[in-house]
Short mmCIF file of C-alpha atoms in Angstrom, two decimals:
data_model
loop_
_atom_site.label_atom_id
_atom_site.label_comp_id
_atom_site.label_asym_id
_atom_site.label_seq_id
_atom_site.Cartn_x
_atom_site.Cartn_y
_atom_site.Cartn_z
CA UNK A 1 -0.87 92.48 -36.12
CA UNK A 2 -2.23 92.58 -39.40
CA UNK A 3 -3.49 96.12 -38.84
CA UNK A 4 0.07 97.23 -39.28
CA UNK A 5 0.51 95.61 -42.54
CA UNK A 6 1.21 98.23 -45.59
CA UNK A 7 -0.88 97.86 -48.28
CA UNK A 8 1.68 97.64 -51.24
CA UNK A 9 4.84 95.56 -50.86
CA UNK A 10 7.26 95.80 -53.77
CA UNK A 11 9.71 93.39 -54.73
CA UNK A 12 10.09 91.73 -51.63
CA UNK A 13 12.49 88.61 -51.75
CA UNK A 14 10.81 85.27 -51.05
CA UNK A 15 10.07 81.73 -52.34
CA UNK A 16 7.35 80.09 -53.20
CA UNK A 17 6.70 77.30 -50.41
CA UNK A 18 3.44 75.44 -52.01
CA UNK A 19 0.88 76.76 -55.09
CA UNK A 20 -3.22 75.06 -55.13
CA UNK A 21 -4.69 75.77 -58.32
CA UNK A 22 -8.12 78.63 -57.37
CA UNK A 23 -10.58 78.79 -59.90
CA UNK A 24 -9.62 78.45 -63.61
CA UNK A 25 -6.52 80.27 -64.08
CA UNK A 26 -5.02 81.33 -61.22
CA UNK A 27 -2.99 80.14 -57.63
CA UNK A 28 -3.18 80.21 -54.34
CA UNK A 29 0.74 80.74 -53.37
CA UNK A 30 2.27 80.08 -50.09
CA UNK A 31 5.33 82.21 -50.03
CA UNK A 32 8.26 82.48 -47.49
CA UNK A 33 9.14 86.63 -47.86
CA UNK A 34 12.47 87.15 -45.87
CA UNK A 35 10.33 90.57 -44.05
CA UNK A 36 7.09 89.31 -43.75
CA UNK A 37 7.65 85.63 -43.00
CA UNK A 38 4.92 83.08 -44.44
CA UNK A 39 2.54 85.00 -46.99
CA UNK A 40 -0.46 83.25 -48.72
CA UNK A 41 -1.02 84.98 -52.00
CA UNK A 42 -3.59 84.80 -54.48
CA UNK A 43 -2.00 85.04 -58.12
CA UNK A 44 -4.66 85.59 -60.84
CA UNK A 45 -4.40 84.43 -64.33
CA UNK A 46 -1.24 82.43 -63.99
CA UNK A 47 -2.77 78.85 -64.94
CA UNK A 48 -3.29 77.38 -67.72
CA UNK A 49 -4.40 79.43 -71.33
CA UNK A 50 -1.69 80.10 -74.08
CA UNK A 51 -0.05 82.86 -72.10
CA UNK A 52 0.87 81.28 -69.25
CA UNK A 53 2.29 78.22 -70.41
CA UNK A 54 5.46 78.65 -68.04
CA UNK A 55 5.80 78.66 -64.99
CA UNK A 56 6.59 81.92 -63.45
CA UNK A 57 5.92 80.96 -59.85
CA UNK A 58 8.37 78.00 -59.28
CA UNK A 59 9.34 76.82 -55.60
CA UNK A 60 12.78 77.04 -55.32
CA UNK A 61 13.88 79.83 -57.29
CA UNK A 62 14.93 83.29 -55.40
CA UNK A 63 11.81 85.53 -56.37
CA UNK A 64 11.08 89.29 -56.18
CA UNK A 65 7.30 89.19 -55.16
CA UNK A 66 5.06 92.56 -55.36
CA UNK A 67 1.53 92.28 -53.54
CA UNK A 68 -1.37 94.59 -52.83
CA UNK A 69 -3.78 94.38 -49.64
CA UNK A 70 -4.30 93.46 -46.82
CA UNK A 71 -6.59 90.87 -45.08
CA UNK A 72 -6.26 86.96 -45.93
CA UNK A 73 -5.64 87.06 -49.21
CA UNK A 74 -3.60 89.83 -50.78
CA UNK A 75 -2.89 89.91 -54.38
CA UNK A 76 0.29 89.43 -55.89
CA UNK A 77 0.88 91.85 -58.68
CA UNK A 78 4.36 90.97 -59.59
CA UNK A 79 6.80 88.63 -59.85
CA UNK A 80 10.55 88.81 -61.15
CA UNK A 81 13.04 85.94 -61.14
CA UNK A 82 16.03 87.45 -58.16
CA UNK A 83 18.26 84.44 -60.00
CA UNK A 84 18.26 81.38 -62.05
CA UNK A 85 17.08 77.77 -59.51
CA UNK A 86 19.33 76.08 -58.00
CA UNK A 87 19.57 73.02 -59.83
CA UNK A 88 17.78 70.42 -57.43
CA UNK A 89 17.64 66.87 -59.09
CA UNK A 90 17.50 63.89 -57.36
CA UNK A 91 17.33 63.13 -53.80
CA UNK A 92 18.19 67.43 -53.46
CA UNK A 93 15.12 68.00 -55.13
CA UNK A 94 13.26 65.20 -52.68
CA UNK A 95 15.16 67.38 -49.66
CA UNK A 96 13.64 70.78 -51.20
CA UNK A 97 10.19 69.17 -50.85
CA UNK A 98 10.96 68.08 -47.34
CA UNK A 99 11.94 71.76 -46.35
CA UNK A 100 8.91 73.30 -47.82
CA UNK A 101 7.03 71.01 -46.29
CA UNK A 102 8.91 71.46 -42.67
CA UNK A 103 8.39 75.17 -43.57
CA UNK A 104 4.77 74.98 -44.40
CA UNK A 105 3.83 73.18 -41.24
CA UNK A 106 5.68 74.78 -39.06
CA UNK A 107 5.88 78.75 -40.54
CA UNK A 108 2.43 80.95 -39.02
CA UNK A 109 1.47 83.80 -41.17
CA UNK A 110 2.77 87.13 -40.93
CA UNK A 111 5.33 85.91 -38.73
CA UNK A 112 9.22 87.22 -40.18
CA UNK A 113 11.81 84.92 -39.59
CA UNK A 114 14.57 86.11 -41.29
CA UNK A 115 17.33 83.88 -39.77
CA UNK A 116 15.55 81.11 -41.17
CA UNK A 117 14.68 82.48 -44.45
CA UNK A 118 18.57 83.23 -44.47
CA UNK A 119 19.62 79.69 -43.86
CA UNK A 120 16.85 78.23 -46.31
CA UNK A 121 18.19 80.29 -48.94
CA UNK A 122 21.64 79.19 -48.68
CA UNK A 123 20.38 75.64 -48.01
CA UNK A 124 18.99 75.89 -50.98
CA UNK A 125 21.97 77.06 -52.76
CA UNK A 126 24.23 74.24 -51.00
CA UNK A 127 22.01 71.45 -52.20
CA UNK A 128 23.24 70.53 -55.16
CA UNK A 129 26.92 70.78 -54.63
CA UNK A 130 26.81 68.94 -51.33
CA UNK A 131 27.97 65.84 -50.90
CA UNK A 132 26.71 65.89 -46.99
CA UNK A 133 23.08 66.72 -46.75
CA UNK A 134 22.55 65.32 -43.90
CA UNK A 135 24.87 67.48 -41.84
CA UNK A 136 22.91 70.29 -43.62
CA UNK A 137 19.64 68.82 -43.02
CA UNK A 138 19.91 68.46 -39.44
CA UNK A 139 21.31 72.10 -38.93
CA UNK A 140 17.99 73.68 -40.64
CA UNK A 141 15.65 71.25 -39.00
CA UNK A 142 18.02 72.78 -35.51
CA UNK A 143 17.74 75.98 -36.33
CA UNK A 144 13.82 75.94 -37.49
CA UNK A 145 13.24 74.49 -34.02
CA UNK A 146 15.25 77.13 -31.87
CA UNK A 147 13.27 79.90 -34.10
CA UNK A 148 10.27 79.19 -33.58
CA UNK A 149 10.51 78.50 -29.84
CA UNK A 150 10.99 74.65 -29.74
CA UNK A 151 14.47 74.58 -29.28
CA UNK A 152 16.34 71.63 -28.55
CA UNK A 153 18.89 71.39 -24.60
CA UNK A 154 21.92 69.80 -26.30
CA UNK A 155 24.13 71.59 -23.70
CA UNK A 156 22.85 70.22 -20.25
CA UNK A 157 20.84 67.35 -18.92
CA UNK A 158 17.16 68.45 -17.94
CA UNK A 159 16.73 66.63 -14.42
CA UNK A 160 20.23 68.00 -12.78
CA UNK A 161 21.33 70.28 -14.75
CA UNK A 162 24.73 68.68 -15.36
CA UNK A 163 27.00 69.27 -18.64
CA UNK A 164 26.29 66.72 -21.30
CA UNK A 165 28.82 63.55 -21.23
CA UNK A 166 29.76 62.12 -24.06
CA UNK A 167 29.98 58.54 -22.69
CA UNK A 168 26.28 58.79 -20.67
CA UNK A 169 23.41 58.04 -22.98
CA UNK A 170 20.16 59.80 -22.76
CA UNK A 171 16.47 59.74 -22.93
CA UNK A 172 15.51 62.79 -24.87
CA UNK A 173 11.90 64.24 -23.93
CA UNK A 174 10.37 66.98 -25.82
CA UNK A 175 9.80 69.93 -24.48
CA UNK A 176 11.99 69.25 -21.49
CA UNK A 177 15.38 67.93 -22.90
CA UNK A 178 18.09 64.74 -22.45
CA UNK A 179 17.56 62.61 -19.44
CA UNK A 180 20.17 60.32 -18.22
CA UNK A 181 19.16 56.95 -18.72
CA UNK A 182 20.58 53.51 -19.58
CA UNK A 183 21.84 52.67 -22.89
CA UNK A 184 18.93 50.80 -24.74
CA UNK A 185 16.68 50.74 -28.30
CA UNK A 186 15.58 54.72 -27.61
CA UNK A 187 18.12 55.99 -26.26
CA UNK A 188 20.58 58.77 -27.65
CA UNK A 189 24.46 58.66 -27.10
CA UNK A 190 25.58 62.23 -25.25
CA UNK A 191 28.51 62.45 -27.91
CA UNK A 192 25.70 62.26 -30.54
CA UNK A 193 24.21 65.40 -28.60
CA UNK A 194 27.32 67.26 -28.64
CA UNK A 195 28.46 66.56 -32.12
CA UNK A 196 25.01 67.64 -33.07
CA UNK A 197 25.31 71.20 -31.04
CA UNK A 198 28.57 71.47 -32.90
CA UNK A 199 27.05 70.82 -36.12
CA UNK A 200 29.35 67.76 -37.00
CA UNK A 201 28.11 64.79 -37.95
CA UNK A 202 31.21 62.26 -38.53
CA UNK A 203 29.85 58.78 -38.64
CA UNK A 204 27.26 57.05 -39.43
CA UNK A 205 25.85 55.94 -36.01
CA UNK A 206 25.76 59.77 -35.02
CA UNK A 207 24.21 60.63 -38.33
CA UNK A 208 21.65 57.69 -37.46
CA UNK A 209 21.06 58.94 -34.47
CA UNK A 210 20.78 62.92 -34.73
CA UNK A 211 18.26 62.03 -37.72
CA UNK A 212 16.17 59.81 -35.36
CA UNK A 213 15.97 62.14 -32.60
CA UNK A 214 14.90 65.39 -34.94
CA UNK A 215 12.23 62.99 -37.06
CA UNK A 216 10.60 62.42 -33.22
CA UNK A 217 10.96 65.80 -31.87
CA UNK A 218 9.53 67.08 -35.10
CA UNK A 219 7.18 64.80 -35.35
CA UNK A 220 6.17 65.51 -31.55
CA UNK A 221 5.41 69.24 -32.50
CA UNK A 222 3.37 68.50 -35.53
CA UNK A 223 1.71 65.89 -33.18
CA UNK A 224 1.26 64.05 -35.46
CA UNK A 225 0.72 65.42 -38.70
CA UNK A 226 2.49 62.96 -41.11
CA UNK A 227 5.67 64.39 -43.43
CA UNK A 228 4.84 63.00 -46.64
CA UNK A 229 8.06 63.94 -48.44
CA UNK A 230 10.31 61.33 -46.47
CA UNK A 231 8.16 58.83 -47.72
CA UNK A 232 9.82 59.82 -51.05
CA UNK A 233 13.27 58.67 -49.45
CA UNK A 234 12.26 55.01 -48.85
CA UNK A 235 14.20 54.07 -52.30
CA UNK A 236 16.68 55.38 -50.93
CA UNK A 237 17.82 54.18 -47.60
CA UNK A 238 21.26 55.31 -47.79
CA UNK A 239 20.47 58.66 -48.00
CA UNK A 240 17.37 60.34 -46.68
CA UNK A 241 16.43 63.03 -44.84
CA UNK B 1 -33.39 87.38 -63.19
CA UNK B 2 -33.30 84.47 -60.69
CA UNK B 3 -34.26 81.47 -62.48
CA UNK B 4 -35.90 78.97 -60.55
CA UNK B 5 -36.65 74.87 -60.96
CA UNK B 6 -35.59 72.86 -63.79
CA UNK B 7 -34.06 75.91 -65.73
CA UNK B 8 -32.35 76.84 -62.38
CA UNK B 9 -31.33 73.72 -61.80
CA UNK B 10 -30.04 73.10 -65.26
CA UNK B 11 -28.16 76.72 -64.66
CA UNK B 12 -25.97 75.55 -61.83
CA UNK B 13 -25.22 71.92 -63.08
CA UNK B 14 -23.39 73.47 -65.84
CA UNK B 15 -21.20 75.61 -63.84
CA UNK B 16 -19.28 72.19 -63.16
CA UNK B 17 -17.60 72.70 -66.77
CA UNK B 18 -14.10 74.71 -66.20
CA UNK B 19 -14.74 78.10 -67.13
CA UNK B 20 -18.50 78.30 -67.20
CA UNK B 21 -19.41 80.88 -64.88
CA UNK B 22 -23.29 82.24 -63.94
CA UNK B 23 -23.55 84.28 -67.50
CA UNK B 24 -22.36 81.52 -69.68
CA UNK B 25 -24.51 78.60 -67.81
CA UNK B 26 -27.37 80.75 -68.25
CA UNK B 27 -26.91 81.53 -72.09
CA UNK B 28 -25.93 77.42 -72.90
CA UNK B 29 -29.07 76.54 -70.68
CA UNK B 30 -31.11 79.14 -72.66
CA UNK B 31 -29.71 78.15 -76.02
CA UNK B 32 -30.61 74.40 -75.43
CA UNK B 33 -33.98 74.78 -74.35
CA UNK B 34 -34.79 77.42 -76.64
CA UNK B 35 -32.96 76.66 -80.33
CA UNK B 36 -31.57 72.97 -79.74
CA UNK B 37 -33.76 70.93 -77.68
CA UNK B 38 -32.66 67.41 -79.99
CA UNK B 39 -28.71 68.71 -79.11
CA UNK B 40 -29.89 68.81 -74.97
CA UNK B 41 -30.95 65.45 -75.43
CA UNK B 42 -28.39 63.74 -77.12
CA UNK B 43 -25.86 65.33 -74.60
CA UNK B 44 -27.62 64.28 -71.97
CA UNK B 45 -27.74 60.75 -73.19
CA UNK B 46 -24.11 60.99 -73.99
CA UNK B 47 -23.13 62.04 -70.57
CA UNK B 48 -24.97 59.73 -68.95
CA UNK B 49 -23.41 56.74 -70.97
CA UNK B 50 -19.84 58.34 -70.94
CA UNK B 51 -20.33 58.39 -66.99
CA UNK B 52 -21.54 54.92 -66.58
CA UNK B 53 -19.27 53.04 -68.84
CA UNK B 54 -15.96 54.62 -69.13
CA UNK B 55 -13.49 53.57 -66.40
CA UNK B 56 -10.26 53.43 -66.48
CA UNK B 57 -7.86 50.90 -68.76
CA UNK B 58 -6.85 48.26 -65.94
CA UNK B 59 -3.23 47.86 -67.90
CA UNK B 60 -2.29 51.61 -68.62
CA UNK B 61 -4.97 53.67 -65.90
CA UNK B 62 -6.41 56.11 -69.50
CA UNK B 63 -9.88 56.56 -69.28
CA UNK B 64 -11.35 53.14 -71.12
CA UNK B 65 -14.44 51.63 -72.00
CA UNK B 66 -12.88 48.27 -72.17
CA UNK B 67 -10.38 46.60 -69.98
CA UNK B 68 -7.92 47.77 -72.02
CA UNK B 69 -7.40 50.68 -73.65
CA UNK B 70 -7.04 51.09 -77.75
CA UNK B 71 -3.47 51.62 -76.98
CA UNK B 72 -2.90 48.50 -74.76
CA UNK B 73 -4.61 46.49 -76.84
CA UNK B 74 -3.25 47.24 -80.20
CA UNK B 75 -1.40 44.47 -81.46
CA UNK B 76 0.46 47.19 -83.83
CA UNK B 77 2.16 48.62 -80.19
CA UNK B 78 5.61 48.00 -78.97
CA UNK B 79 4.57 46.67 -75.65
CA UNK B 80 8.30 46.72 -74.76
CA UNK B 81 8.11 50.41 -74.36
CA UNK B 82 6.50 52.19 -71.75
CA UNK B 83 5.94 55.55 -71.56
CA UNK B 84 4.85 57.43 -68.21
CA UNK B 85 2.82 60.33 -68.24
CA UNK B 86 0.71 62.02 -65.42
CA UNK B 87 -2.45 62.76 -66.97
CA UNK B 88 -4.53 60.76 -70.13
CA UNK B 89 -4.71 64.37 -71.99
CA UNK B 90 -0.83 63.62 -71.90
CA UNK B 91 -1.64 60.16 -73.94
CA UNK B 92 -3.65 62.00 -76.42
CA UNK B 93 -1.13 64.50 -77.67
CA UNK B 94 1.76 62.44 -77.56
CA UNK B 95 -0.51 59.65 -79.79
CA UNK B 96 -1.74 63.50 -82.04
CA UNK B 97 2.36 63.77 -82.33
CA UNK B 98 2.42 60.32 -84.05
CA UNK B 99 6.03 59.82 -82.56
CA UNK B 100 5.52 57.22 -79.99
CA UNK B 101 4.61 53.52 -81.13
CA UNK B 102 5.12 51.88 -77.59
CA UNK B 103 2.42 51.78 -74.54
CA UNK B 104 1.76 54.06 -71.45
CA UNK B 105 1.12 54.18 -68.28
CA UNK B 106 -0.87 57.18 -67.09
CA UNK B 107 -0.23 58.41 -63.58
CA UNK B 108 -3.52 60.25 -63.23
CA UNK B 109 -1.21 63.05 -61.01
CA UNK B 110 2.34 63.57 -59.64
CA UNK B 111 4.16 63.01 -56.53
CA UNK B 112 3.26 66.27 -54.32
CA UNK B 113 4.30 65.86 -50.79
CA UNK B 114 2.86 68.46 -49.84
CA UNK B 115 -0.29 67.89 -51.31
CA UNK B 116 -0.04 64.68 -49.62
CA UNK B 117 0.37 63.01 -52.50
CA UNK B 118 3.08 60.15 -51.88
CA UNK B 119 4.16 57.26 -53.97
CA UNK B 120 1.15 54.75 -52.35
CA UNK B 121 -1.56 57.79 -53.10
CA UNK B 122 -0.03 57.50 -56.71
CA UNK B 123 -0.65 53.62 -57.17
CA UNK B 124 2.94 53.26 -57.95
CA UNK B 125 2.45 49.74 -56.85
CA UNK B 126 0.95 49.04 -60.04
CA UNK B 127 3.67 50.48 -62.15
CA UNK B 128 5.76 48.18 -59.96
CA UNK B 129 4.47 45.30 -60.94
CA UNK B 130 3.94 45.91 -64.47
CA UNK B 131 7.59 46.66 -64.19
CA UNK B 132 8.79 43.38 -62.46
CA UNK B 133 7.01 41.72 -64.64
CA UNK B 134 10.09 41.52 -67.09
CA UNK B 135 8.06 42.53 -70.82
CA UNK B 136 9.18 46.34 -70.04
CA UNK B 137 12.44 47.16 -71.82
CA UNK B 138 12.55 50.61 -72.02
CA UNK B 139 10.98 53.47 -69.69
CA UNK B 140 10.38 56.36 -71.27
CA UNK B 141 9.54 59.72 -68.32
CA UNK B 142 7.19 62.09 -70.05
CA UNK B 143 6.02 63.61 -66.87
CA UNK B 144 5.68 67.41 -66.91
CA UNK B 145 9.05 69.68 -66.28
CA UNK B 146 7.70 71.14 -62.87
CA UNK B 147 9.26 70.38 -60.00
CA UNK B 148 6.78 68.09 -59.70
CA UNK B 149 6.82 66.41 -62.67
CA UNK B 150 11.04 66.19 -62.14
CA UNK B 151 10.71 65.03 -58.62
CA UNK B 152 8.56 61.72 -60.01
CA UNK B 153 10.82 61.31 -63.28
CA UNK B 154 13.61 60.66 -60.31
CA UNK B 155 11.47 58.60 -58.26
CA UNK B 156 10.34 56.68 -61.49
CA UNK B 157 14.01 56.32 -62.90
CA UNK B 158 15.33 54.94 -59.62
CA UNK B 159 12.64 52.33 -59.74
CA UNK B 160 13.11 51.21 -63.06
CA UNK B 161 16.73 50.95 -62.76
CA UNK B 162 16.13 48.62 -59.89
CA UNK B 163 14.19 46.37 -62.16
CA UNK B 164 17.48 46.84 -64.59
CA UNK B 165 15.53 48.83 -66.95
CA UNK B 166 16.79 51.23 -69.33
CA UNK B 167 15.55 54.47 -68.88
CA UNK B 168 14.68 57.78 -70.78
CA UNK B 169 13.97 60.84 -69.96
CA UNK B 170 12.41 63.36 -72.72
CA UNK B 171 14.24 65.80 -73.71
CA UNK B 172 14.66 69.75 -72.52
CA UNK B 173 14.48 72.89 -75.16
CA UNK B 174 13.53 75.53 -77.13
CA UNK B 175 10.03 74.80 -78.94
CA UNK B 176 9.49 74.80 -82.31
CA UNK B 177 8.91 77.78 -84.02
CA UNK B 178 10.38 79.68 -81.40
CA UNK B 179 12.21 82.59 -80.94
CA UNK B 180 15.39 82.73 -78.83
CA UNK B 181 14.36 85.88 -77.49
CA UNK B 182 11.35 84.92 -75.62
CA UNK B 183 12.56 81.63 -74.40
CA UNK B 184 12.87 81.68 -70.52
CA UNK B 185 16.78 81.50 -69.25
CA UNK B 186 15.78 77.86 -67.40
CA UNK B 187 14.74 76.34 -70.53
CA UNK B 188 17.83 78.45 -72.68
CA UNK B 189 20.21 76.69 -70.00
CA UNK B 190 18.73 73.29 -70.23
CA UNK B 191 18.44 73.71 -74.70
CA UNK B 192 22.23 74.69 -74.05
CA UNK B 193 23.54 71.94 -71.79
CA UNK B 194 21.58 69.28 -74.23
CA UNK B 195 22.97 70.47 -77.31
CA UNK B 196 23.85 68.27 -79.78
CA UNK B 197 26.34 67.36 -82.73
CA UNK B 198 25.35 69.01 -85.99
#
């Protein structure tokens, strides 16, 4: 696949997902480009010194991104500021970590996913005006799934095949789907189902519950590589990811 | 040429420095052993005391000799004050600034999920305490303006404020001796939205 990479890629839009320091001055950048999916980047001289005492590769912020090669590691030669960050403070900023992280697990290289990178950009965008993250949470941490092949059945049971009710509660079993089953400590109402396929979260039991069936289905396909942003939400049990 | 042995050896242990790459190990190893043999020695003996006796202040985390740090220990501190930085360099210039008469406490990182660092890898247990433990008055966030750096100012504030502790955060702007012109539009918004009466 690589093979058919070009060589020179000029002001491509993208953010930066995660930056390790390489060497003295410069970065090893993990970007999400809206063409070329995840890219890891090797920006030289960036670090540290008098001249590059701010920060021109910041996650978050819409970026223009040049880079040269091919290979693992292609250079970036360029980097212009598309727009101002969004202004993530707070428990936003903790749910920008979370996505990047999400994104940055679950992104391979080279791989475009430009529905996603859509919806992370405006995601991004929404943050700080929201006043219902959650709802927007859950919808990227949907939508990530069903790109990348791990989508969730919200529509019909997996055993018969029957329409989901919103009075039956479920088992939910990754990889397969909802499982009628008696009501009890892990299982999943089908109205929380539904209201999750229809992207509205209401209450607070279905906001309970669509968050505790994404954390284990995501947590399932990372099997079990730990999420260390959530631990950032403990303060704050109100309102977490 | 490939030196070999001591010389060799002497060759690649400085390339731990930042910034010392295979030419400049070679010319410092070069210059010691051939102009400054009496400077080799007494940095070698320095090293090797700095490495066994300085550890870390068990009040504030800086790099100490003691228990406590100068700072910590001073009786001339405000030990009602605390200010929270993430490395001990931080300590150093904001003591060089001559600003800041209170006490610190010196992350020794940031919160960077995914770096996997987390609250527990950040021994915030220890600010915790220091916090419940009712002397604190005022927090004061010095951590960097990153994301980072912003992302453990919020975690920090929300866990003073638990405690009932007022909190600070330092402020955003233009440096001194700047010029307008070559200010980044982040900071210009930030300088802009703090501005203050005249």
């Amino acid at each position: 696949m690589q093979a058919s990479h070009p060589h020179r890629i000029q002001l491509q839009p993208g953010y930066v997902l995660h930056r390790r320091p390489y060497r003295e001055t410069s970065l090893l950048v993990d970007v999400f480009s809206r063409e070329y999916g995840k890219v890891g980047l090797l920006a030289k001289g960036v670090r540290g010194g008098k001249t590059a005492r701010v920060d021109s590769l910041p996650p978050f912020r819409p970026l223009l991104l040049s880079w040269t090669g091919k290979g693992e590691l292609p250079l970036l030669t360029g980097v212009e500021s598309a727009a101002p960050s969004p202004p993530l403070q707070g428990v936003a900023l903790y749910c920008g970590f979370y996505l990047n992280e999400l994104l940055q697990a679950f992104l391979h290289r080279h791989d475009p996913q430009p529905l996603l990178f859509e919806r992370y950009a405006g995601l991004l965008a929404d943050l700080p005006v929201t006043g219902d993250k959650d709802r927007l949470l859950r919808a990227f941490e949907l939508t990530l799934l069903q790109e990348l092949g791990y989508g969730l059945q919200l529509h019909c049971d997996a055993e018969h095949h029957r329409d989901i009710q919103p009075g039956q509660s479920y088992h939910y079993v990754p990889d397969r789907g909802p499982i009628a089953a008696r009501a009890d400590a892990g299982s999943i109402r089908g109205i929380t189902l539904i209201a999750l396929r229809e992207g509205r979260l209401d209450d607070a039991a279905t906001r309970r519950e669509a968050k505790w069936l994404l954390r284990r289905v995501i947590h399932h396909h990372l099997a079990g590589r730990p999420l260390k942003s959530r631990e950032l939400f403990r303060q704050k049990s109100h309102e977490s990811s | 040429m490939q030196a070999n042995g001591s010389v060799g050896r002497l060759m690649q242990a400085l390339r731990c420095l930042p910034g010392v790459g295979p030419k400049s190990a070679q010319r410092m190893a070069y210059y010691l052993l051939l102009r400054n043999r009496d400077g080799a020695r007494v940095l070698a003996e320095s090293l090797l005391a700095a490495v066994d006796r300085v550890g870390y202040c068990e009040r504030c985390r800086s790099l100490s000799e003691t228990a406590l740090c100068a700072v910590c220990a001073s009786p001339s501190r405000d030990q009602s004050q605390l200010c929270v930085v993430e490395m001990p360099t931080d300590v150093y210039a904001i003591d060089q600034a001559g600003c800041y008469r209170g006490v610190f406490f010196v992350l020794n990182g940031r919160l960077s999920p995914l770096d996997g660092i987390g609250p527990v890898e950040l021994g915030l247990d220890r600010l915790e305490q220091r916090l419940a433990g009712g002397e604190i008055k005022e927090v004061v966030l010095a951590t960097n303006t990153t994301v980072e750096g912003e992302a453990t100012a919020h975690y920090l504030g929300e866990m003073a404020q638990r405690h009932h502790i007022r909190t600070t955060r330092i402020a955003y702007g233009v440096p001194m001796g700047g010029e307008l012109e070559f200010v980044d539009g982040a900071t210009l918004s930030l300088a802009f939205n703090g501005r203050r009466e005249f």
